[in-house]
């Protein structure tokens, strides 16, 4: 596994840990108002993770995990990240990218780990700062 891929994985785990902590707080408040367990198991964690990631990437191009690992998400064209790029990246990563990892693991090592399938789909690239 390439060093950039390892950094990306560590950054993702940092972001997931932060998201889990925020989700626990949100669920504590929502449990009294929403009785459906599917909302608490599926919807709330996804909405919290995507919201945190979207806000951080839109403002700085980095999440907390990316900042800690010295990484930055950039557009392949060199322009500022668009909301569509960020959304496409998150949606593809959390759905089809998992299947692609099972089918062809080597596609995750493209350009020394700077471009994963969800990056290729959204037109983004991860660079070390």
JSON list of N, CA and C in Angstrom, two decimals, residues 61-113:
[
{"chain": "A", "resi": 61, "resn": "UNK", "atom": "N", "xyz": [-11.03, 23.01, 1.83]},
{"chain": "A", "resi": 61, "resn": "UNK", "atom": "CA", "xyz": [-10.48, 21.97, 0.97]},
{"chain": "A", "resi": 61, "resn": "UNK", "atom": "C", "xyz": [-9.87, 20.83, 1.76]},
{"chain": "A", "resi": 62, "resn": "UNK", "atom": "N", "xyz": [-10.07, 20.85, 3.07]},
{"chain": "A", "resi": 62, "resn": "UNK", "atom": "CA", "xyz": [-9.55, 19.81, 3.96]},
{"chain": "A", "resi": 62, "resn": "UNK", "atom": "C", "xyz": [-10.58, 19.49, 5.03]},
{"chain": "A", "resi": 63, "resn": "UNK", "atom": "N", "xyz": [-10.61, 18.24, 5.42]},
{"chain": "A", "resi": 63, "resn": "UNK", "atom": "CA", "xyz": [-11.35, 17.87, 6.61]},
{"chain": "A", "resi": 63, "resn": "UNK", "atom": "C", "xyz": [-10.35, 17.87, 7.76]},
{"chain": "A", "resi": 64, "resn": "UNK", "atom": "N", "xyz": [-10.80, 17.64, 8.96]},
{"chain": "A", "resi": 64, "resn": "UNK", "atom": "CA", "xyz": [-9.89, 17.61, 10.11]},
{"chain": "A", "resi": 64, "resn": "UNK", "atom": "C", "xyz": [-8.87, 16.49, 9.92]},
{"chain": "A", "resi": 65, "resn": "UNK", "atom": "N", "xyz": [-9.32, 15.33, 9.46]},
{"chain": "A", "resi": 65, "resn": "UNK", "atom": "CA", "xyz": [-8.42, 14.21, 9.22]},
{"chain": "A", "resi": 65, "resn": "UNK", "atom": "C", "xyz": [-7.39, 14.52, 8.16]},
{"chain": "A", "resi": 66, "resn": "UNK", "atom": "N", "xyz": [-7.81, 15.14, 7.06]},
{"chain": "A", "resi": 66, "resn": "UNK", "atom": "CA", "xyz": [-6.88, 15.52, 6.00]},
{"chain": "A", "resi": 66, "resn": "UNK", "atom": "C", "xyz": [-5.86, 16.53, 6.53]},
{"chain": "A", "resi": 67, "resn": "UNK", "atom": "N", "xyz": [-6.31, 17.46, 7.35]},
{"chain": "A", "resi": 67, "resn": "UNK", "atom": "CA", "xyz": [-5.42, 18.46, 7.93]},
{"chain": "A", "resi": 67, "resn": "UNK", "atom": "C", "xyz": [-4.37, 17.79, 8.81]},
{"chain": "A", "resi": 68, "resn": "UNK", "atom": "N", "xyz": [-4.79, 16.84, 9.64]},
{"chain": "A", "resi": 68, "resn": "UNK", "atom": "CA", "xyz": [-3.87, 16.14, 10.53]},
{"chain": "A", "resi": 68, "resn": "UNK", "atom": "C", "xyz": [-2.84, 15.31, 9.75]},
{"chain": "A", "resi": 69, "resn": "UNK", "atom": "N", "xyz": [-3.24, 14.77, 8.62]},
{"chain": "A", "resi": 69, "resn": "UNK", "atom": "CA", "xyz": [-2.35, 13.93, 7.82]},
{"chain": "A", "resi": 69, "resn": "UNK", "atom": "C", "xyz": [-1.58, 14.72, 6.77]},
{"chain": "A", "resi": 70, "resn": "UNK", "atom": "N", "xyz": [-1.82, 16.02, 6.68]},
{"chain": "A", "resi": 70, "resn": "UNK", "atom": "CA", "xyz": [-1.12, 16.86, 5.71]},
{"chain": "A", "resi": 70, "resn": "UNK", "atom": "C", "xyz": [-1.58, 16.66, 4.28]},
{"chain": "A", "resi": 71, "resn": "UNK", "atom": "N", "xyz": [-2.88, 16.47, 4.09]},
{"chain": "A", "resi": 71, "resn": "UNK", "atom": "CA", "xyz": [-3.46, 16.25, 2.77]},
{"chain": "A", "resi": 71, "resn": "UNK", "atom": "C", "xyz": [-4.44, 17.37, 2.44]},
{"chain": "A", "resi": 72, "resn": "UNK", "atom": "N", "xyz": [-4.67, 17.53, 1.14]},
{"chain": "A", "resi": 72, "resn": "UNK", "atom": "CA", "xyz": [-5.65, 18.52, 0.69]},
{"chain": "A", "resi": 72, "resn": "UNK", "atom": "C", "xyz": [-6.35, 17.99, -0.55]},
{"chain": "A", "resi": 73, "resn": "UNK", "atom": "N", "xyz": [-7.66, 18.19, -0.63]},
{"chain": "A", "resi": 73, "resn": "UNK", "atom": "CA", "xyz": [-8.45, 17.79, -1.78]},
{"chain": "A", "resi": 73, "resn": "UNK", "atom": "C", "xyz": [-8.53, 18.97, -2.73]},
{"chain": "A", "resi": 74, "resn": "UNK", "atom": "N", "xyz": [-8.20, 18.72, -3.99]},
{"chain": "A", "resi": 74, "resn": "UNK", "atom": "CA", "xyz": [-8.23, 19.77, -5.00]},
{"chain": "A", "resi": 74, "resn": "UNK", "atom": "C", "xyz": [-8.97, 19.29, -6.23]},
{"chain": "A", "resi": 75, "resn": "UNK", "atom": "N", "xyz": [-9.43, 20.23, -7.02]},
{"chain": "A", "resi": 75, "resn": "UNK", "atom": "CA", "xyz": [-10.04, 19.91, -8.29]},
{"chain": "A", "resi": 75, "resn": "UNK", "atom": "C", "xyz": [-8.93, 19.58, -9.29]},
{"chain": "A", "resi": 76, "resn": "UNK", "atom": "N", "xyz": [-9.18, 18.63, -10.19]},
{"chain": "A", "resi": 76, "resn": "UNK", "atom": "CA", "xyz": [-8.19, 18.29, -11.20]},
{"chain": "A", "resi": 76, "resn": "UNK", "atom": "C", "xyz": [-7.87, 19.47, -12.11]},
{"chain": "A", "resi": 77, "resn": "UNK", "atom": "N", "xyz": [-8.83, 20.36, -12.29]},
{"chain": "A", "resi": 77, "resn": "UNK", "atom": "CA", "xyz": [-8.64, 21.51, -13.16]},
{"chain": "A", "resi": 77, "resn": "UNK", "atom": "C", "xyz": [-7.88, 22.64, -12.50]},
{"chain": "A", "resi": 78, "resn": "UNK", "atom": "N", "xyz": [-7.71, 22.57, -11.18]},
{"chain": "A", "resi": 78, "resn": "UNK", "atom": "CA", "xyz": [-7.00, 23.62, -10.46]},
{"chain": "A", "resi": 78, "resn": "UNK", "atom": "C", "xyz": [-7.91, 24.70, -9.91]},
{"chain": "A", "resi": 79, "resn": "UNK", "atom": "N", "xyz": [-9.18, 24.67, -10.27]},
{"chain": "A", "resi": 79, "resn": "UNK", "atom": "CA", "xyz": [-10.13, 25.65, -9.75]},
{"chain": "A", "resi": 79, "resn": "UNK", "atom": "C", "xyz": [-10.64, 25.21, -8.39]},
{"chain": "A", "resi": 80, "resn": "UNK", "atom": "N", "xyz": [-11.43, 26.07, -7.76]},
{"chain": "A", "resi": 80, "resn": "UNK", "atom": "CA", "xyz": [-12.02, 25.76, -6.46]},
{"chain": "A", "resi": 80, "resn": "UNK", "atom": "C", "xyz": [-13.00, 24.59, -6.59]},
{"chain": "A", "resi": 81, "resn": "UNK", "atom": "N", "xyz": [-13.09, 23.78, -5.54]},
{"chain": "A", "resi": 81, "resn": "UNK", "atom": "CA", "xyz": [-14.03, 22.66, -5.54]},
{"chain": "A", "resi": 81, "resn": "UNK", "atom": "C", "xyz": [-15.46, 23.17, -5.65]},
{"chain": "A", "resi": 82, "resn": "UNK", "atom": "N", "xyz": [-16.24, 22.53, -6.49]},
{"chain": "A", "resi": 82, "resn": "UNK", "atom": "CA", "xyz": [-17.65, 22.92, -6.62]},
{"chain": "A", "resi": 82, "resn": "UNK", "atom": "C", "xyz": [-18.50, 22.05, -5.70]},
{"chain": "A", "resi": 83, "resn": "UNK", "atom": "N", "xyz": [-19.67, 22.54, -5.32]},
{"chain": "A", "resi": 83, "resn": "UNK", "atom": "CA", "xyz": [-20.57, 21.72, -4.50]},
{"chain": "A", "resi": 83, "resn": "UNK", "atom": "C", "xyz": [-20.92, 20.39, -5.17]},
{"chain": "A", "resi": 84, "resn": "UNK", "atom": "N", "xyz": [-21.08, 20.39, -6.49]},
{"chain": "A", "resi": 84, "resn": "UNK", "atom": "CA", "xyz": [-21.41, 19.17, -7.22]},
{"chain": "A", "resi": 84, "resn": "UNK", "atom": "C", "xyz": [-20.28, 18.16, -7.11]},
{"chain": "A", "resi": 85, "resn": "UNK", "atom": "N", "xyz": [-19.03, 18.62, -7.24]},
{"chain": "A", "resi": 85, "resn": "UNK", "atom": "CA", "xyz": [-17.88, 17.73, -7.12]},
{"chain": "A", "resi": 85, "resn": "UNK", "atom": "C", "xyz": [-17.84, 17.07, -5.74]},
{"chain": "A", "resi": 86, "resn": "UNK", "atom": "N", "xyz": [-18.06, 17.85, -4.72]},
{"chain": "A", "resi": 86, "resn": "UNK", "atom": "CA", "xyz": [-18.01, 17.33, -3.35]},
{"chain": "A", "resi": 86, "resn": "UNK", "atom": "C", "xyz": [-19.13, 16.31, -3.15]},
{"chain": "A", "resi": 87, "resn": "UNK", "atom": "N", "xyz": [-20.33, 16.65, -3.59]},
{"chain": "A", "resi": 87, "resn": "UNK", "atom": "CA", "xyz": [-21.46, 15.73, -3.42]},
{"chain": "A", "resi": 87, "resn": "UNK", "atom": "C", "xyz": [-21.25, 14.44, -4.20]},
{"chain": "A", "resi": 88, "resn": "UNK", "atom": "N", "xyz": [-20.81, 14.54, -5.47]},
{"chain": "A", "resi": 88, "resn": "UNK", "atom": "CA", "xyz": [-20.57, 13.36, -6.28]},
{"chain": "A", "resi": 88, "resn": "UNK", "atom": "C", "xyz": [-19.51, 12.47, -5.63]},
{"chain": "A", "resi": 89, "resn": "UNK", "atom": "N", "xyz": [-18.48, 13.08, -5.09]},
{"chain": "A", "resi": 89, "resn": "UNK", "atom": "CA", "xyz": [-17.40, 12.32, -4.45]},
{"chain": "A", "resi": 89, "resn": "UNK", "atom": "C", "xyz": [-17.92, 11.55, -3.23]},
{"chain": "A", "resi": 90, "resn": "UNK", "atom": "N", "xyz": [-18.69, 12.22, -2.38]},
{"chain": "A", "resi": 90, "resn": "UNK", "atom": "CA", "xyz": [-19.22, 11.56, -1.18]},
{"chain": "A", "resi": 90, "resn": "UNK", "atom": "C", "xyz": [-20.19, 10.44, -1.55]},
{"chain": "A", "resi": 91, "resn": "UNK", "atom": "N", "xyz": [-21.09, 10.70, -2.48]},
{"chain": "A", "resi": 91, "resn": "UNK", "atom": "CA", "xyz": [-22.10, 9.70, -2.86]},
{"chain": "A", "resi": 91, "resn": "UNK", "atom": "C", "xyz": [-21.44, 8.48, -3.50]},
{"chain": "A", "resi": 92, "resn": "UNK", "atom": "N", "xyz": [-20.51, 8.69, -4.40]},
{"chain": "A", "resi": 92, "resn": "UNK", "atom": "CA", "xyz": [-19.84, 7.58, -5.07]},
{"chain": "A", "resi": 92, "resn": "UNK", "atom": "C", "xyz": [-19.00, 6.79, -4.08]},
{"chain": "A", "resi": 93, "resn": "UNK", "atom": "N", "xyz": [-18.30, 7.49, -3.19]},
{"chain": "A", "resi": 93, "resn": "UNK", "atom": "CA", "xyz": [-17.46, 6.82, -2.19]},
{"chain": "A", "resi": 93, "resn": "UNK", "atom": "C", "xyz": [-18.29, 5.91, -1.29]},
{"chain": "A", "resi": 94, "resn": "UNK", "atom": "N", "xyz": [-19.46, 6.36, -0.89]},
{"chain": "A", "resi": 94, "resn": "UNK", "atom": "CA", "xyz": [-20.27, 5.59, 0.04]},
{"chain": "A", "resi": 94, "resn": "UNK", "atom": "C", "xyz": [-21.16, 4.54, -0.62]},
{"chain": "A", "resi": 95, "resn": "UNK", "atom": "N", "xyz": [-21.17, 4.47, -1.96]},
{"chain": "A", "resi": 95, "resn": "UNK", "atom": "CA", "xyz": [-22.00, 3.48, -2.63]},
{"chain": "A", "resi": 95, "resn": "UNK", "atom": "C", "xyz": [-21.16, 2.61, -3.57]},
{"chain": "A", "resi": 96, "resn": "UNK", "atom": "N", "xyz": [-20.93, 3.05, -4.77]},
{"chain": "A", "resi": 96, "resn": "UNK", "atom": "CA", "xyz": [-20.30, 2.23, -5.80]},
{"chain": "A", "resi": 96, "resn": "UNK", "atom": "C", "xyz": [-18.81, 1.99, -5.58]},
{"chain": "A", "resi": 97, "resn": "UNK", "atom": "N", "xyz": [-18.15, 2.87, -4.90]},
{"chain": "A", "resi": 97, "resn": "UNK", "atom": "CA", "xyz": [-16.71, 2.71, -4.68]},
{"chain": "A", "resi": 97, "resn": "UNK", "atom": "C", "xyz": [-16.40, 1.46, -3.88]},
{"chain": "A", "resi": 98, "resn": "UNK", "atom": "N", "xyz": [-17.27, 1.09, -2.97]},
{"chain": "A", "resi": 98, "resn": "UNK", "atom": "CA", "xyz": [-17.08, -0.13, -2.18]},
{"chain": "A", "resi": 98, "resn": "UNK", "atom": "C", "xyz": [-17.09, -1.36, -3.07]},
{"chain": "A", "resi": 99, "resn": "UNK", "atom": "N", "xyz": [-18.01, -1.41, -4.02]},
{"chain": "A", "resi": 99, "resn": "UNK", "atom": "CA", "xyz": [-18.07, -2.53, -4.95]},
{"chain": "A", "resi": 99, "resn": "UNK", "atom": "C", "xyz": [-16.83, -2.56, -5.84]},
{"chain": "A", "resi": 100, "resn": "UNK", "atom": "N", "xyz": [-16.40, -1.40, -6.26]},
{"chain": "A", "resi": 100, "resn": "UNK", "atom": "CA", "xyz": [-15.23, -1.33, -7.13]},
{"chain": "A", "resi": 100, "resn": "UNK", "atom": "C", "xyz": [-13.98, -1.81, -6.39]},
{"chain": "A", "resi": 101, "resn": "UNK", "atom": "N", "xyz": [-13.90, -1.57, -5.09]},
{"chain": "A", "resi": 101, "resn": "UNK", "atom": "CA", "xyz": [-12.78, -2.05, -4.30]},
{"chain": "A", "resi": 101, "resn": "UNK", "atom": "C", "xyz": [-12.76, -3.58, -4.27]},
{"chain": "A", "resi": 102, "resn": "UNK", "atom": "N", "xyz": [-13.92, -4.19, -4.13]},
{"chain": "A", "resi": 102, "resn": "UNK", "atom": "CA", "xyz": [-14.01, -5.65, -4.10]},
{"chain": "A", "resi": 102, "resn": "UNK", "atom": "C", "xyz": [-13.65, -6.24, -5.46]},
{"chain": "A", "resi": 103, "resn": "UNK", "atom": "N", "xyz": [-14.12, -5.63, -6.53]},
{"chain": "A", "resi": 103, "resn": "UNK", "atom": "CA", "xyz": [-13.89, -6.14, -7.87]},
{"chain": "A", "resi": 103, "resn": "UNK", "atom": "C", "xyz": [-12.45, -5.93, -8.33]},
{"chain": "A", "resi": 104, "resn": "UNK", "atom": "N", "xyz": [-11.92, -4.70, -8.15]},
{"chain": "A", "resi": 104, "resn": "UNK", "atom": "CA", "xyz": [-10.59, -4.37, -8.66]},
{"chain": "A", "resi": 104, "resn": "UNK", "atom": "C", "xyz": [-9.86, -3.51, -7.65]},
{"chain": "A", "resi": 105, "resn": "UNK", "atom": "N", "xyz": [-9.17, -4.14, -6.75]},
{"chain": "A", "resi": 105, "resn": "UNK", "atom": "CA", "xyz": [-8.46, -3.42, -5.69]},
{"chain": "A", "resi": 105, "resn": "UNK", "atom": "C", "xyz": [-7.35, -2.53, -6.23]},
{"chain": "A", "resi": 106, "resn": "UNK", "atom": "N", "xyz": [-6.75, -2.90, -7.35]},
{"chain": "A", "resi": 106, "resn": "UNK", "atom": "CA", "xyz": [-5.64, -2.13, -7.92]},
{"chain": "A", "resi": 106, "resn": "UNK", "atom": "C", "xyz": [-6.06, -0.74, -8.37]},
{"chain": "A", "resi": 107, "resn": "UNK", "atom": "N", "xyz": [-7.34, -0.53, -8.63]},
{"chain": "A", "resi": 107, "resn": "UNK", "atom": "CA", "xyz": [-7.80, 0.80, -9.05]},
{"chain": "A", "resi": 107, "resn": "UNK", "atom": "C", "xyz": [-7.66, 1.82, -7.93]},
{"chain": "A", "resi": 108, "resn": "UNK", "atom": "N", "xyz": [-7.47, 1.35, -6.69]},
{"chain": "A", "resi": 108, "resn": "UNK", "atom": "CA", "xyz": [-7.30, 2.26, -5.57]},
{"chain": "A", "resi": 108, "resn": "UNK", "atom": "C", "xyz": [-5.87, 2.74, -5.42]},
{"chain": "A", "resi": 109, "resn": "UNK", "atom": "N", "xyz": [-4.96, 2.24, -6.22]},
{"chain": "A", "resi": 109, "resn": "UNK", "atom": "CA", "xyz": [-3.57, 2.65, -6.15]},
{"chain": "A", "resi": 109, "resn": "UNK", "atom": "C", "xyz": [-3.17, 3.51, -7.34]},
{"chain": "A", "resi": 110, "resn": "UNK", "atom": "N", "xyz": [-4.13, 4.03, -8.05]},
{"chain": "A", "resi": 110, "resn": "UNK", "atom": "CA", "xyz": [-3.86, 4.84, -9.23]},
{"chain": "A", "resi": 110, "resn": "UNK", "atom": "C", "xyz": [-3.15, 6.14, -8.85]},
{"chain": "A", "resi": 111, "resn": "UNK", "atom": "N", "xyz": [-2.15, 6.51, -9.62]},
{"chain": "A", "resi": 111, "resn": "UNK", "atom": "CA", "xyz": [-1.35, 7.72, -9.38]},
{"chain": "A", "resi": 111, "resn": "UNK", "atom": "C", "xyz": [-0.81, 7.75, -7.95]},
{"chain": "A", "resi": 112, "resn": "UNK", "atom": "N", "xyz": [-0.26, 6.63, -7.52]},
{"chain": "A", "resi": 112, "resn": "UNK", "atom": "CA", "xyz": [0.33, 6.48, -6.19]},
{"chain": "A", "resi": 112, "resn": "UNK", "atom": "C", "xyz": [-0.65, 6.78, -5.05]},
{"chain": "A", "resi": 113, "resn": "UNK", "atom": "N", "xyz": [-1.91, 6.50, -5.25]},
{"chain": "A", "resi": 113, "resn": "UNK", "atom": "CA", "xyz": [-2.91, 6.68, -4.20]},
{"chain": "A", "resi": 113, "resn": "UNK", "atom": "C", "xyz": [-3.55, 8.06, -4.19]}
]
